[in-house]
Amino acid sequence: MTTPPYPEDLEQPAYPQDLEQPGLVRTGRSTFVRPIRPEDADRLVAFVGGLSRATLAYRSLGPVIRARDDVIRRGAYVDYLNELALVALAGDEIAGLVRYVRDTEDPDHAEVTFTIRDDDQSEGFGRLLLEHIAAAARARGIRVLKADVLADNTRMINVFLGSGYRVESGPPGQIFHFDIAVDPQAQAVARAERREHTAVRRSLRPLLEPRSVAVIGANRRPLTIGHELVANLLRGGFRGSVFPVNPRAGQVAGARAYPSVRELPEPPDLALIAVRAEAVPEVVRECAAAGVKAVVVVSTGFGETGAAGRTTELELSRFARASGMRLVGPNCMGVVNTTPAARLAATFSPALPTPGRVAMSSQSGPLGLAVLDLARRLRLGFSGFVSVGHAVDVSTNDLLQWWEEDPETSVILLHVETFGNPRRFARIARRVAPRKPIIAVHPGHAGHTQTTGQVDSGRRGGSGGRGDSTGAGHADPSGPSEGAVSSLFAQSGVIRTRSLQELFDAALLLAHQPPPPGNRVAVITNAGGPAALTVGACAASGLSVPPLGERTREKLRAALGPGAEAANPADLTPMATAAHYRQALDAVLADDGIDAAIVLFMPPLADKPDEVAAAILDAAEAAPAKPVVASFLGGAGVADLLHRGELVVPTYAFPESAAASLGHAAAYQAWRSTPAGVVPDLPGVDTDRARSLLAGCAPGPVSPRLAAELLDSYGIAVRDTEPGSGPGSLPSSGLGSGPGSGLDAFLSVGADPVFGPVVAFGLTGDYADLMADVAHRVTPLSDRDAREMVRSLRAAPLLDGRVGGPGVDLAALEETVLRISAMVEDLPEIEAMELRPIRLLPPGDGVAITRATIRLADETRKGGLS
């Protein structure tokens, strides 16, 4: 084992900024995990000095003798490679410490030790630090962490045994020896996700269900932010204590005011901060000292002002997490929770939402004001609304996990621009969406970066040569095509809309009606012109308007008379009554060939809309398994007529909106009903070898030889056949063997700001460059994803042999796609990759890859855990 050097003997190594991460322990308490630094020497002495005899005994495995201070200080000096220590902070103090020291005789093994402060030993710091040190060790080429634990140290033993990592222990005795394989086994990942999910929900409870709220910056003048925050809390029926904080006011909005947070009668769960930007850091420190558990920074003047503001808000986030607090904002409009457990209107918005089944996260503060106003006008009720602002801590990912288990929430709306951790979003979304629809507004290219792995920036050549290394397959270098973006959302189960109106239109349907079991729609109308528009809108939205069954047509003719148009659309004529609407709706909803109904009504002078509305409600109530939507053209206040208790039939000003909403709901139901596929275990994958190859590599493009060796570690052979390749080429491992010629294709990987790693596949040449015929999928890919991806191209008939010959080896191609997905998941250091060209050979002959390029990410630019 190595011995930590004295500070004066140690050349200061580069500090690994990427290992700084916010964390949550099992109880939901926030912390901040980071590598130890030389300036932590005195902090480390204080930490060790506060440990009890029992804790020291467990740590030292021998006589309880405290080391000298100079020896303890040496522990703050590590090289971050062969020796690494991570600390979990509680305020300015160390709550937990984990350290590994690499074995010089067996460099892929390291000895690991854990020390947790006595008062924090039941909160879950050990398991959190194990997850962080395992990831750090894995990235540094360490396969196994070795630990010795006293037999009666049951807490630490349970941490290892319950981690989900592959753990081997020596024979029982006074001391247990554990070998912990740090590969992310599926069981370890699942347990880590469950632990994180529980911790996130517990950490958000003081934010979304607080028992008391302080408003710092409360103002006596109405229509100011500081006043409206207090007034809305009181007006919204909050059941806990409200504490306005203003040193120059006796009361605000009728509530007693206090000079400072320190002088409140009790530590509030939540603090709303509405003071000048320069005063916010000090206020946050006062909140931490007072025991506040969550803060919402409404104040502006941070990241939107430039680099200095961004630095300040990140420092705020780190301090809050280290102090055990969650932070929303800055530059946000607050938090709303209408559920019976909370009744929290912690916002300055003049429009408060009515209770309902929809929850929303918005990244834009000003947009949130418009959202709440529009929701009231549409009679769309909310269970919760959170304006996350700059989202330096609490993010949409966190809120998804809260609403995932909220019984009052059935639909989740997102206004998203980027995610701090898009990989995490994709996983959470795919877990939540099968049970609760997620609808996101995403207008298109704006804010999107290249998703297809541009490795050699600045060099754009022809269609498939070395000069073209983007693998883009589309003309716009700023991002993927519209179809690609939509397919990425669809793969994750997220309903993608392009405007707020479309977002709310879809939410109205899914909040009040079931998704249709299929895409077959009946249209009932009393005017032919709007019906024709509706049929066209249905086709554009992926819906069909099929002929009605013979029995249904007989019912329509019997109800409407022999002259009635017993077709689809069913034109009831302007003389139709409410009874005709009821009979027609009953007939089409009973038709096994119809999955949903759109009802159009142009109010004539001789009939009353309220009677027609009542007939529609009656029919919808009688057939609850099929959705009914309506468009009362020219009818004012009709939305009010189509509500009856819990029963709501969504109504739209124009039939195109009704069709688009049904189209979104039908596509969502089709995704939810489709088998998910599995992420297979692939033979011939040597993850340890790949990680050792990456250990110590600098950011940027890797050499062709290293790229080939990394791919070979995942069973993908690269055979460079270009002139001058020389003897350095690697032999085929089977995937590239086989005679003959075939089509050329490319596979690329790039980072998308919403979805994280995205795999793109297409044929080279005009197929991709002119026709934009490229398929995109989010990692990790299941076997079903890979199969659908390669078969989704418009050029697919060339691949499966329907056109132009025997086709290609689709099985080998799909396996290559899955291996690339596994590689990107296992090696997050890979920022971009491209295999081009890939020769697609006949069935049974595999694929032949002749060139690969890989670029590694700059760790300091990676996102956090938000």
GROMACS .gro file of C-alpha atoms in nm, residues 69 97 134 187 240 379 437 653 729 732 776 859:
model
   12
   69ASP     CA    1  -0.299   1.635   1.425
   97LEU     CA    2  -1.545   1.050   0.468
  134ALA     CA    3  -1.741   0.316  -0.662
  187GLN     CA    4  -2.916  -0.490  -0.914
  240GLY     CA    5  -4.951   2.628   0.869
  379ARG     CA    6  -6.080   2.541  -1.659
  437PRO     CA    7  -4.882   1.084  -1.921
  653ALA     CA    8  -6.272   2.624  -3.023
  729SER     CA    9  -0.503  -0.265  -3.772
  732SER     CA   10  -1.174  -0.903  -3.704
  776HIS     CA   11  -3.246   0.832  -3.375
  859GLU     CA   12  -1.530   1.652  -1.728
   0.00000   0.00000   0.00000
